[in-house]
CSV table of C-alpha atoms and ligand atoms in Angstrom, one decimal:
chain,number,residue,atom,x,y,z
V,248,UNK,CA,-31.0,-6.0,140.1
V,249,UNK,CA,-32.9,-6.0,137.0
V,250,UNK,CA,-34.3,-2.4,136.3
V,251,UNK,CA,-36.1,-1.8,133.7
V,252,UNK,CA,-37.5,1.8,132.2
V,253,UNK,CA,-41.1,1.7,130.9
V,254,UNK,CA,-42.7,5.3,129.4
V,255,UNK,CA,-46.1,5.7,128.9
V,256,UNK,CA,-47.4,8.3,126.1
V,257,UNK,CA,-50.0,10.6,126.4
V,258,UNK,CA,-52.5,8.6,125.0
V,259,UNK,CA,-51.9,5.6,127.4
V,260,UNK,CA,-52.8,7.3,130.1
V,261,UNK,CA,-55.6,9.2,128.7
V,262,UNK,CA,-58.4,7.3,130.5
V,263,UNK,CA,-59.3,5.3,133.5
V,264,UNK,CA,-59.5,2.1,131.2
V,265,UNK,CA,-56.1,3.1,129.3
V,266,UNK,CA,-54.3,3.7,133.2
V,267,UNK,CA,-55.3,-0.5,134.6
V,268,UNK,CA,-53.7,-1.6,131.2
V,269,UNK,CA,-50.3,0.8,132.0
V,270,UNK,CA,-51.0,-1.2,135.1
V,271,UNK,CA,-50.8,-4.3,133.7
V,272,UNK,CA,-48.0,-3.6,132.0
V,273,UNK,CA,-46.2,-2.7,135.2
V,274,UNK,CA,-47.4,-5.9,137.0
V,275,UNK,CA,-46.2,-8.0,134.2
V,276,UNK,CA,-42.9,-6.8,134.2
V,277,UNK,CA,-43.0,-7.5,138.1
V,278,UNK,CA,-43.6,-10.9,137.8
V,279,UNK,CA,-41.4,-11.4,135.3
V,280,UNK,CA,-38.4,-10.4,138.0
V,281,UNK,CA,-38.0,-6.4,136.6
V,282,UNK,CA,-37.4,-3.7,138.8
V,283,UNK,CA,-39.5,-0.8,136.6
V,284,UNK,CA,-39.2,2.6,136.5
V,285,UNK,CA,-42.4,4.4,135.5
V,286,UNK,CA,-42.2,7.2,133.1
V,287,UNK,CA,-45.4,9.2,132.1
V,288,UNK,CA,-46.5,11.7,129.8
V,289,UNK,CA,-49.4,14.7,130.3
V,290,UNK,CA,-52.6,12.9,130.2
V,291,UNK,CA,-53.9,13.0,126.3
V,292,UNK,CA,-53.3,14.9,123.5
V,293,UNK,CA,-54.4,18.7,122.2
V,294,UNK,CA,-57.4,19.6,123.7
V,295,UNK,CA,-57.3,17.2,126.6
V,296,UNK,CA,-57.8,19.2,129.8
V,297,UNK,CA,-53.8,18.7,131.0
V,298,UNK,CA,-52.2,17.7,128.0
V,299,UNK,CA,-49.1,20.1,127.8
V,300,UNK,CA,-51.0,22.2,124.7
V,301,UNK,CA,-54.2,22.9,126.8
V,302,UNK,CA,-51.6,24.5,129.7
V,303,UNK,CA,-50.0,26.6,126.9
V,304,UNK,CA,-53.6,28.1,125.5
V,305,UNK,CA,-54.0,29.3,129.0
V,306,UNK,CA,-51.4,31.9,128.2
V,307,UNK,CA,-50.6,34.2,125.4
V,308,UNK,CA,-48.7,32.0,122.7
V,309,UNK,CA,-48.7,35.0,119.8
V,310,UNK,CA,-46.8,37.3,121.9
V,311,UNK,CA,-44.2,36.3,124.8
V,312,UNK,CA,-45.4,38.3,128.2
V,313,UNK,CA,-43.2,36.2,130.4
V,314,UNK,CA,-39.6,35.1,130.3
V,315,UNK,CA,-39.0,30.9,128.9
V,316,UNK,CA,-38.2,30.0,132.8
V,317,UNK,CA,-42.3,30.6,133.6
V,318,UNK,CA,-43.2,28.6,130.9
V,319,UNK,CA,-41.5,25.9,131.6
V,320,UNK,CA,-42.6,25.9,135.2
V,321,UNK,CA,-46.5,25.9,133.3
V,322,UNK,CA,-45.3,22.9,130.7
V,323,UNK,CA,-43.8,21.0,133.4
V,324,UNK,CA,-47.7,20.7,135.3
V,325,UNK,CA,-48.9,18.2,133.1
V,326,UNK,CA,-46.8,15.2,133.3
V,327,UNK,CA,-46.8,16.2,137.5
V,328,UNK,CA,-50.9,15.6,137.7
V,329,UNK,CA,-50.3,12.5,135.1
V,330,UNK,CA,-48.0,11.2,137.9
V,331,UNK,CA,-50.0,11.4,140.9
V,332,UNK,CA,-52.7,9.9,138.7
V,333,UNK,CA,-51.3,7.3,137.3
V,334,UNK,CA,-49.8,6.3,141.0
V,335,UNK,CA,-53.0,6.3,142.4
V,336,UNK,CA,-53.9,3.3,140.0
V,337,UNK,CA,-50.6,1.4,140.5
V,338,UNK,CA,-51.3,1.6,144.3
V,339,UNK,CA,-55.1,0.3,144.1
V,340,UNK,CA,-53.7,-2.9,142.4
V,341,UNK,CA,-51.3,-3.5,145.3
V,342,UNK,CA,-48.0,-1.6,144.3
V,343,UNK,CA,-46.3,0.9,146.3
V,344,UNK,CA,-45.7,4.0,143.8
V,345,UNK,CA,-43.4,6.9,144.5
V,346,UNK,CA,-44.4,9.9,143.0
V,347,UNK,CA,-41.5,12.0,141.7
V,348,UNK,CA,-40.3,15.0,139.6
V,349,UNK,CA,-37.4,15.1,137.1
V,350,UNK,CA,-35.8,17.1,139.1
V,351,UNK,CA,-36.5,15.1,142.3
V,352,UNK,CA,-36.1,11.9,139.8
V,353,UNK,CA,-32.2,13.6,139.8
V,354,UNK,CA,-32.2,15.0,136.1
V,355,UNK,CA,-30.0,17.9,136.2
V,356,UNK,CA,-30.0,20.0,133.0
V,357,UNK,CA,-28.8,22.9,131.2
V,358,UNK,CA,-30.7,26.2,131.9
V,359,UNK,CA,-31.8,26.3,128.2
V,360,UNK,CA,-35.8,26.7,129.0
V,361,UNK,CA,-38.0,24.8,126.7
V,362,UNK,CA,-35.2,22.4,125.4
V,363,UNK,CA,-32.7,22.0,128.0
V,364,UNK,CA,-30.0,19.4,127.8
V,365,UNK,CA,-29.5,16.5,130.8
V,366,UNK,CA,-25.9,17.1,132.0
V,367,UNK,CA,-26.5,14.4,134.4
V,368,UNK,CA,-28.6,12.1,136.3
V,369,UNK,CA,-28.3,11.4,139.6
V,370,UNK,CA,-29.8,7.9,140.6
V,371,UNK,CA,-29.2,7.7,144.5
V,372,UNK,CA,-32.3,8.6,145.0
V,373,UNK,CA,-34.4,6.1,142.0
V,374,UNK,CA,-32.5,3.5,143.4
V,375,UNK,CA,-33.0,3.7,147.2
V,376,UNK,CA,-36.5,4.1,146.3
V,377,UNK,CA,-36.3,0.8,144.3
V,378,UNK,CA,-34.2,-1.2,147.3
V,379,UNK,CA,-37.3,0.1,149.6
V,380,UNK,CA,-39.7,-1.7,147.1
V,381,UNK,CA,-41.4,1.6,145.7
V,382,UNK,CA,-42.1,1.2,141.9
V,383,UNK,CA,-40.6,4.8,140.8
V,384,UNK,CA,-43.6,7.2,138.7
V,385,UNK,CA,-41.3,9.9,137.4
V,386,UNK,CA,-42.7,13.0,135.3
V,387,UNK,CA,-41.6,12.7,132.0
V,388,UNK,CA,-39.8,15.7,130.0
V,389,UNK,CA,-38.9,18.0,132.7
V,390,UNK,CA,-35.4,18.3,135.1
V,391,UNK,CA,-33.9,20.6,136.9
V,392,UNK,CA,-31.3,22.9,136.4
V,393,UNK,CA,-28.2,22.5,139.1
V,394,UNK,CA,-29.7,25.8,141.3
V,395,UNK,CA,-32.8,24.0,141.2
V,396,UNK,CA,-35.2,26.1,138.5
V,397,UNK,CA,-37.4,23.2,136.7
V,398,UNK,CA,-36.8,23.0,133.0
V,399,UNK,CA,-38.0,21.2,130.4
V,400,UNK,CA,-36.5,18.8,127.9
V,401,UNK,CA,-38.4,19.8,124.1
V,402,UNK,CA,-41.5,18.7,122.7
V,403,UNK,CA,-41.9,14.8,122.4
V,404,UNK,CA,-39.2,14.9,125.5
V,405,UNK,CA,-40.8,12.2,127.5
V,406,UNK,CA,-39.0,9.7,125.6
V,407,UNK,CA,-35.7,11.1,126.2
V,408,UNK,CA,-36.7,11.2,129.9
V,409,UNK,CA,-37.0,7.3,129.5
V,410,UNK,CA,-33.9,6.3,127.7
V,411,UNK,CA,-31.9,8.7,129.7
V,412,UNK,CA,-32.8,6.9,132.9
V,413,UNK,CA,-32.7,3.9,130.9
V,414,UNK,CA,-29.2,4.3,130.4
V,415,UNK,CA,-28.1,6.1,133.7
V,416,UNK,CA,-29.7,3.3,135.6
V,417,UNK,CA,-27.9,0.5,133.7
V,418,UNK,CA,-31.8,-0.9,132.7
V,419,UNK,CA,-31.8,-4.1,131.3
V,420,UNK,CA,-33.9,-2.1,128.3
V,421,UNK,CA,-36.4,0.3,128.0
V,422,UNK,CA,-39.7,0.2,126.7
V,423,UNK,CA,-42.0,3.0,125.1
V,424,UNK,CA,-45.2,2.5,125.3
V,425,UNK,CA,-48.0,4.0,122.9
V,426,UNK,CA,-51.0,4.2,120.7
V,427,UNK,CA,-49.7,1.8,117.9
V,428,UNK,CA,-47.8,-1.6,117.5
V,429,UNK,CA,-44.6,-0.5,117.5
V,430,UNK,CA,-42.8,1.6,114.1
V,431,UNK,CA,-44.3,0.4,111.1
V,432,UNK,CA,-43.4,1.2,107.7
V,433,UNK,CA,-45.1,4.4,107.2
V,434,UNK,CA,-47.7,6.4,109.7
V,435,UNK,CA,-50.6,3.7,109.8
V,436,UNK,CA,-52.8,7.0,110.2
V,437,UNK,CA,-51.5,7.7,106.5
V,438,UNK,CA,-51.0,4.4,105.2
V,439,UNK,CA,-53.8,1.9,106.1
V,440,UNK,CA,-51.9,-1.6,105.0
V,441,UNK,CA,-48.6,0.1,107.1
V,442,UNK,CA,-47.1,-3.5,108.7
V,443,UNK,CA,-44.7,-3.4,112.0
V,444,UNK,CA,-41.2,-3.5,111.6
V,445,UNK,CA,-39.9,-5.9,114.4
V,446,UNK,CA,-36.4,-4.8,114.3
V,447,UNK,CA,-34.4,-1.8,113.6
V,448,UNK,CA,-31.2,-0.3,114.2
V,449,UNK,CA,-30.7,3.0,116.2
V,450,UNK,CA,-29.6,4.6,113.2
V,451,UNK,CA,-32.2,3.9,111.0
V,452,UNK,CA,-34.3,4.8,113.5
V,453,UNK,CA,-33.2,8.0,114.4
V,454,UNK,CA,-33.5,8.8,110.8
V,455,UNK,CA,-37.1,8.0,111.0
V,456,UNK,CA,-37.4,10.5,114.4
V,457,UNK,CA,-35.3,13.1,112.7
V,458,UNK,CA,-37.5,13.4,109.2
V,459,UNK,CA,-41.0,13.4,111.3
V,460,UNK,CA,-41.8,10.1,112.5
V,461,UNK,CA,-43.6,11.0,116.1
V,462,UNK,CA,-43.6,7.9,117.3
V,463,UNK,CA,-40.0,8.3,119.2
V,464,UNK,CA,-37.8,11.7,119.6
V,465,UNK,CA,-34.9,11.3,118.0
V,466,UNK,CA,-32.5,12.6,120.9
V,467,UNK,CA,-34.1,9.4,123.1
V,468,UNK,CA,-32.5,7.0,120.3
V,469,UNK,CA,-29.2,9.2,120.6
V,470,UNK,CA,-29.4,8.5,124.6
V,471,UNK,CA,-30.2,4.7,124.1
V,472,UNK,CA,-27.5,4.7,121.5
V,473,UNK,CA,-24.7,5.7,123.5
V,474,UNK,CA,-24.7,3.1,126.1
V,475,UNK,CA,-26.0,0.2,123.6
V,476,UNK,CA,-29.2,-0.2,125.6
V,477,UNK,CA,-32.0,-2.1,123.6
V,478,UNK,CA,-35.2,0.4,123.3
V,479,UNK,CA,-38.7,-1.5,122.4
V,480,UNK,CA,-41.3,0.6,121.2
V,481,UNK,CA,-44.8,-1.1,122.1
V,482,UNK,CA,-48.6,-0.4,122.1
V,483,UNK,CA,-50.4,0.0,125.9
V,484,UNK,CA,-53.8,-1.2,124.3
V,485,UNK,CA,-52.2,-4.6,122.7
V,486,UNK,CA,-50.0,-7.5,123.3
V,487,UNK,CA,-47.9,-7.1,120.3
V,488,UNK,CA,-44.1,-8.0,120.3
V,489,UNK,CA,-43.4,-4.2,119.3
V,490,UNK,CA,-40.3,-2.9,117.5
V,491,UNK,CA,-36.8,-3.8,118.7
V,492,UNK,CA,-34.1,-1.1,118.6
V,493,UNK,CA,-30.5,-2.4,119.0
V,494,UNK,CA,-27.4,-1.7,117.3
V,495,UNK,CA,-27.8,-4.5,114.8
V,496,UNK,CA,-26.8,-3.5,111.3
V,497,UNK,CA,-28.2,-6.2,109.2
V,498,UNK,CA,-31.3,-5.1,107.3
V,499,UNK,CA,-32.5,-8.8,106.6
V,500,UNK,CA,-32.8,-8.3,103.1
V,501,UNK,CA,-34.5,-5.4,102.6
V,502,UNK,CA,-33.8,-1.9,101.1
V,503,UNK,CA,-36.3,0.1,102.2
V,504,UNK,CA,-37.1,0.2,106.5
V,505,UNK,CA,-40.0,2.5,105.6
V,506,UNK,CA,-41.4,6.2,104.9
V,507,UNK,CA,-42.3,8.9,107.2
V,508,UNK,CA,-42.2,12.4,106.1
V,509,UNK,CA,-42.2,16.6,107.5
V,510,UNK,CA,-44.5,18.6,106.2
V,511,UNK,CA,-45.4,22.6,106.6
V,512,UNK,CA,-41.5,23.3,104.4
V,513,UNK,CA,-40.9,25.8,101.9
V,514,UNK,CA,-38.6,25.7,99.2
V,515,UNK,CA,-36.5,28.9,98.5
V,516,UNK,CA,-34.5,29.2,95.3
V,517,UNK,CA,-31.9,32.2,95.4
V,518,UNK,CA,-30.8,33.4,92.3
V,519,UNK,CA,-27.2,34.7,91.4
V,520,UNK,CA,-27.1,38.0,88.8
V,521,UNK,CA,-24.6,41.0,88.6
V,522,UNK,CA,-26.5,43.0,91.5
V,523,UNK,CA,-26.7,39.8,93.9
V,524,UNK,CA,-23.3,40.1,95.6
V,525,UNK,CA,-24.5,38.9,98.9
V,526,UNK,CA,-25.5,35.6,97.5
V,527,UNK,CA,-22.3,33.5,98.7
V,528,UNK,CA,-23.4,35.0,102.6
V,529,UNK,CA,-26.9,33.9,102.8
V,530,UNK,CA,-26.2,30.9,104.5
V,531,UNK,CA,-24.2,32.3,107.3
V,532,UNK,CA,-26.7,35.2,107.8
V,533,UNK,CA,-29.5,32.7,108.0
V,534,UNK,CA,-27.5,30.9,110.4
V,535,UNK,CA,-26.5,33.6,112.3
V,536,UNK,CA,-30.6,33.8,112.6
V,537,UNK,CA,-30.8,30.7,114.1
V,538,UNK,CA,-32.8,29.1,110.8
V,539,UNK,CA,-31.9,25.9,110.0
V,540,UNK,CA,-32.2,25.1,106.6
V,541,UNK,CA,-32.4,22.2,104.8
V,542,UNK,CA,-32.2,19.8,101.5
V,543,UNK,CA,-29.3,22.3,100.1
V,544,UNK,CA,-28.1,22.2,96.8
V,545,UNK,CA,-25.8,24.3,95.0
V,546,UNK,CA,-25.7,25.5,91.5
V,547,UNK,CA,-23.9,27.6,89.3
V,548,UNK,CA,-26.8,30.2,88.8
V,549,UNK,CA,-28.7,29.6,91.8
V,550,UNK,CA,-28.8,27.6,95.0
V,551,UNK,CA,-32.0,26.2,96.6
V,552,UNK,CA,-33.0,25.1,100.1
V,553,UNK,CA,-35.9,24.9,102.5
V,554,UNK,CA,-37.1,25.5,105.7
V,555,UNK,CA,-39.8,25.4,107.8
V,556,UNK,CA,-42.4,26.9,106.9
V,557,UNK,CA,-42.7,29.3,110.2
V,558,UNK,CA,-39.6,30.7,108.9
V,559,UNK,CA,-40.8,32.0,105.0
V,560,UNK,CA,-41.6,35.5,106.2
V,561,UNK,CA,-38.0,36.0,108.1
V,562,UNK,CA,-35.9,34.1,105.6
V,563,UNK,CA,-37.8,36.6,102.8
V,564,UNK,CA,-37.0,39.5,104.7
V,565,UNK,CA,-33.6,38.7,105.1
V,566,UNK,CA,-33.2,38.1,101.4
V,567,UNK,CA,-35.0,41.3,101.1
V,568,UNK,CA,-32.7,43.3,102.8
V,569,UNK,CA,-30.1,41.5,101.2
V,570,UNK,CA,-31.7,42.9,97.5
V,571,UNK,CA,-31.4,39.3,96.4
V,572,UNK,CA,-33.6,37.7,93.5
V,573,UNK,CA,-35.8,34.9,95.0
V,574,UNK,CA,-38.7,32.4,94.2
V,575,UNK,CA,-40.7,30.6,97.1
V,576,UNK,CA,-42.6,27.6,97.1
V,577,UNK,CA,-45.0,27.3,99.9
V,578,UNK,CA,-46.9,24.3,101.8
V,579,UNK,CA,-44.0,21.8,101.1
V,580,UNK,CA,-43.8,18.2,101.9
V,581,UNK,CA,-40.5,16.4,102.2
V,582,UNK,CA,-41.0,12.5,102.2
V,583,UNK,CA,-38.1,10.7,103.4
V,584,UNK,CA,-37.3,7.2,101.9
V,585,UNK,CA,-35.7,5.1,104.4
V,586,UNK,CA,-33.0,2.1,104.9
V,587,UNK,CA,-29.8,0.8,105.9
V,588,UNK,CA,-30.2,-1.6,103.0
V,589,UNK,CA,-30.2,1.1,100.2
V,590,UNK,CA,-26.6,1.8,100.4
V,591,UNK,CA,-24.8,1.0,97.2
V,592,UNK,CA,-28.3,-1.0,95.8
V,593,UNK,CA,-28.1,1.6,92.2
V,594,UNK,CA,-31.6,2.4,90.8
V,595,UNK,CA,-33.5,3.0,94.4
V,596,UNK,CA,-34.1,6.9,93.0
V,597,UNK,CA,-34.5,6.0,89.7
V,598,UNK,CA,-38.0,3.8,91.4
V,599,UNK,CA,-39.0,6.7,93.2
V,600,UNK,CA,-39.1,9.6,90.7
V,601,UNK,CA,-41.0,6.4,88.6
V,602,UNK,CA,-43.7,5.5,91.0
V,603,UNK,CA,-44.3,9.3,91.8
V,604,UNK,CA,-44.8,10.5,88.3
V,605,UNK,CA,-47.2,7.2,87.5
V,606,UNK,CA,-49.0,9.4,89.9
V,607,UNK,CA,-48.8,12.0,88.9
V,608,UNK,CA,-47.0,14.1,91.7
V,609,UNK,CA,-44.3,16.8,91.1
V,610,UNK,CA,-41.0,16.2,92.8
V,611,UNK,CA,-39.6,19.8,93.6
V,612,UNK,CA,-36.4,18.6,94.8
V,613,UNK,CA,-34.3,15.2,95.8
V,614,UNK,CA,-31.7,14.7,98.4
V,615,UNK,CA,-29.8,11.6,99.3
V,616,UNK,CA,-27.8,9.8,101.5
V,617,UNK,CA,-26.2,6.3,102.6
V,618,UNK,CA,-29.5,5.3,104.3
V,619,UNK,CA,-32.3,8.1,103.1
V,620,UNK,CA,-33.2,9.8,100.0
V,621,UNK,CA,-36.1,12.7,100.4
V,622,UNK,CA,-38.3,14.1,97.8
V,623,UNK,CA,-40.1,17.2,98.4
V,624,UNK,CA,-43.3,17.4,97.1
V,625,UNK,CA,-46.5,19.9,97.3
V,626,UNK,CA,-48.1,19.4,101.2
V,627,UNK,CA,-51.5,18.6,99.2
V,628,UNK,CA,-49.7,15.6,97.3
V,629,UNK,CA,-47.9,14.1,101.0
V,630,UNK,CA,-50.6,10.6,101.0
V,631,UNK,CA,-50.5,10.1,97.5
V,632,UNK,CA,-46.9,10.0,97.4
V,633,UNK,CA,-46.2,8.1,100.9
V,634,UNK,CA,-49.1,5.4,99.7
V,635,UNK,CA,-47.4,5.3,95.9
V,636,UNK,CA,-43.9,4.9,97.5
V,637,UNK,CA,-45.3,2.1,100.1
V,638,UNK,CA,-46.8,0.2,97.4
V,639,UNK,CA,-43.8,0.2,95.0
V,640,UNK,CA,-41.3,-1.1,97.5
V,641,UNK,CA,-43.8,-3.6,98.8
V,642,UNK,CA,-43.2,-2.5,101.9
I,1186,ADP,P1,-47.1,9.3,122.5
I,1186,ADP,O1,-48.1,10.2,123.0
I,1186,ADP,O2,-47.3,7.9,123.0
I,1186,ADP,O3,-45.7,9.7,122.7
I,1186,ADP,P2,-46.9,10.1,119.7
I,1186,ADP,O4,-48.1,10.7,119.2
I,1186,ADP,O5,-45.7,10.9,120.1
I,1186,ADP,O6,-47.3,9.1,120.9
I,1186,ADP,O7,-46.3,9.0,118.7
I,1186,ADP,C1,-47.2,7.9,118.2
I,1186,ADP,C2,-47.7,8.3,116.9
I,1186,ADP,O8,-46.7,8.4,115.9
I,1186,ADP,C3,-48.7,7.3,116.3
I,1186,ADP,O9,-50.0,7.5,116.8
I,1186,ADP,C4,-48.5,7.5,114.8
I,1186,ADP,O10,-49.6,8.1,114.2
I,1186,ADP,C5,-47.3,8.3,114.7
I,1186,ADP,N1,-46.3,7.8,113.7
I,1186,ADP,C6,-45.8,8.5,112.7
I,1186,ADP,N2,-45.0,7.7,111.9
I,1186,ADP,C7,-45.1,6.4,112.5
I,1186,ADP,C8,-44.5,5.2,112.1
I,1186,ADP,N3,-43.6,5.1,111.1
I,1186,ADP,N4,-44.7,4.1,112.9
I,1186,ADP,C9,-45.6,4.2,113.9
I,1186,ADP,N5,-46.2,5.4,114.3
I,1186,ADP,C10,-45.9,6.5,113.6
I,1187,MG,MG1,-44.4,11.0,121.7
């Protein structure tokens, strides 16, 4: 039996118009002898009536009146309605949808509420439904703990939701479906002249999830990974081959895959003096705080890191109460230079610090490794220094 997983973004399923071309897509794969699972997303994006943000604003978001469990219960509404919805259509044009949950889709998760783990997934039920000639319309980023309380998988979780299947249902592949071509070589809504990249490996992808590409969630590629299943990401509202994910570790010539960035970071530089004898325990009391921090480099009179920007007023209390000497730099950028191809190519920084500075832009800070090297750079200068970076590697 040939299954395959196909999950439809918010956007896709945003309007009437948008829901017969998820259709289409459905029927295609139909004829083409697939078995397909349907994963959806909450209808739209921020400020659409169900998308999962508008069910949030119904609710205090400053201050936390109810336990994680309720909100998860709220979050996990949208992609429930987008369900029923998008089954509706599917039936009309002569299919035989079946509605279902995560939970009732057999995703059983951890109890960690609002970013719960999938422990397992139980398919009896998926693939009896397929036998009986249902197409499957499962709710995307939601399961079920094991005593049954719904949870919810983390923001962008829709996509784990469909590799996860993907890979407990043996799919032939999985396919994401969205509002652009497939991953191109830097955010097309930064970079006008951004061009699709037809083939990637997980890793470099992941690295392009991790560092703030939306366009997949990183822990989906981690799922797809795993069990070697190929991942295709692919626009509902064109024809276009889309990006192919697979293990594949030739980088056909190139050095640079492409250039996504995470903005909203702050730089903190710590200094060392006679006074600052808590300076060698700042990273394990910031962990201990549960903030990550990131782009870490040591010196012999200071060390500097960053983190997101939410964080600035508890990491500078802690370093307050810790009487330590510190400098912040606010509304940071961190662009993040990516390829398999770059490792052991010399002179791939030496082109970036170049083509920023021709424009001007301050680099705070540099990081590399085998396959990424980030700059961090003032939020204000992010599109100037993505577009200067695209154009100097040709991408
Ligand atoms: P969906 O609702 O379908 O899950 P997302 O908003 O999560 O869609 O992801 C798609 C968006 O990701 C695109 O609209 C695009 O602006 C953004 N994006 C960021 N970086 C890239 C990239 N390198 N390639 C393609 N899209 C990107
Ligand atoms: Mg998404």
């Amino acid at each position: 039996m040939k299954i395959i997983v196909q999950k439809f973004g918010g956007t896709s399923v945003s309007t009437q118009q948008r829901r017969e071309m998820v259709a289409d897509k459905v029927i295609d794969a139909i004829k083409k002898g697939y078995k397909p699972v349907v994963v959806v997303s909450a209808i739209g994006r921020k400020g659409d009536p169900y998308a999962t943000d508008t069910l949030l604003s119904l609710i205090d978001n400053e201050k936390a009146y109810l336990e994680k469990r309720e909100y998860d219960i709220l979050m996990s509404c949208g992609e429930i309605i987008s369900c029923v919805v998008m089954a509706e259509v599917l039936s009309k044009r002569g299919l035989k949808p079946r509605v279902l949950t995560g939970g009732q889709a057999g995703i059983i998760t951890n109890d960690n509420f609002g970013n719960a783990d999938i422990l397992r997934i139980d398919t009896t039920k998926l693939i009896n439904y397929i036998n009986e000639g249902y197409v499957p319309v499962v709710a995307g980023f939601q399961g079920m703990t094991q005593s049954g309380e719904i949870t919810t998988l983390g923001r962008g979780g829709s996509d784990i939701t469909g590799t996860a299947l993907g890979a407990a249902l043996k799919a032939e592949f999985v396919e994401i479906y969205t509002d652009v071509d497939g991953i191109m070589t830097a955010d097309p809504r930064i970079v006008d002249d951004a061009h699709l990249i037809e083939t990637m490996s997980y890793n470099e992808v992941f690295q392009f999830a991790d560092q703030g590409a939306k366009v997949i969630h990183p822990r989906a590629v981690e799922y797809a990974m795993k069990v070697n299943i190929p991942v295709y990401i692919k626009n509902t509202m064109s024809n276009s081959k889309g990006t192919l994910i697979t293990a594949s570790r030739e980088s056909i010539g190139r050095i640079i895959t492409g250039i996504t960035h995470m903005s909203s970071r702050t730089q903190i530089s710590v200094e060392y003096g006679e006074e600052n004898q808590y300076v060698d325990d700042v990273f394990d009391i910031l962990a201990a705080n549960k903030i990550s921090i990131d782009l870490i480099n040591v010196f012999p009179n200071y060390r500097v890191f960053t983190v997101d920007s939410k964080q600035e007023e508890n990491v500078k209390k802690i370093l307050d109460e810790l009487k330590l000497k510190y400098t912040v730099v606010s509304n940071c950028s961190k662009i993040a230079v990516i390829g398999n191809g770059m490792r052991g190519i010399p002179g791939v920084m030496a082109k970036i610090l170049k083509a920023l500075k021709e424009k001007n832009i301050k680099v705070l800070q540099t990081a590399d490794s085998h396959t990424t090297i980030w700059c961090l750079v003032k939020e204000e200068d992010t599109t100037n220094a993505i577009k200067a970076l695209h154009e100097a590697f040709e991408l």
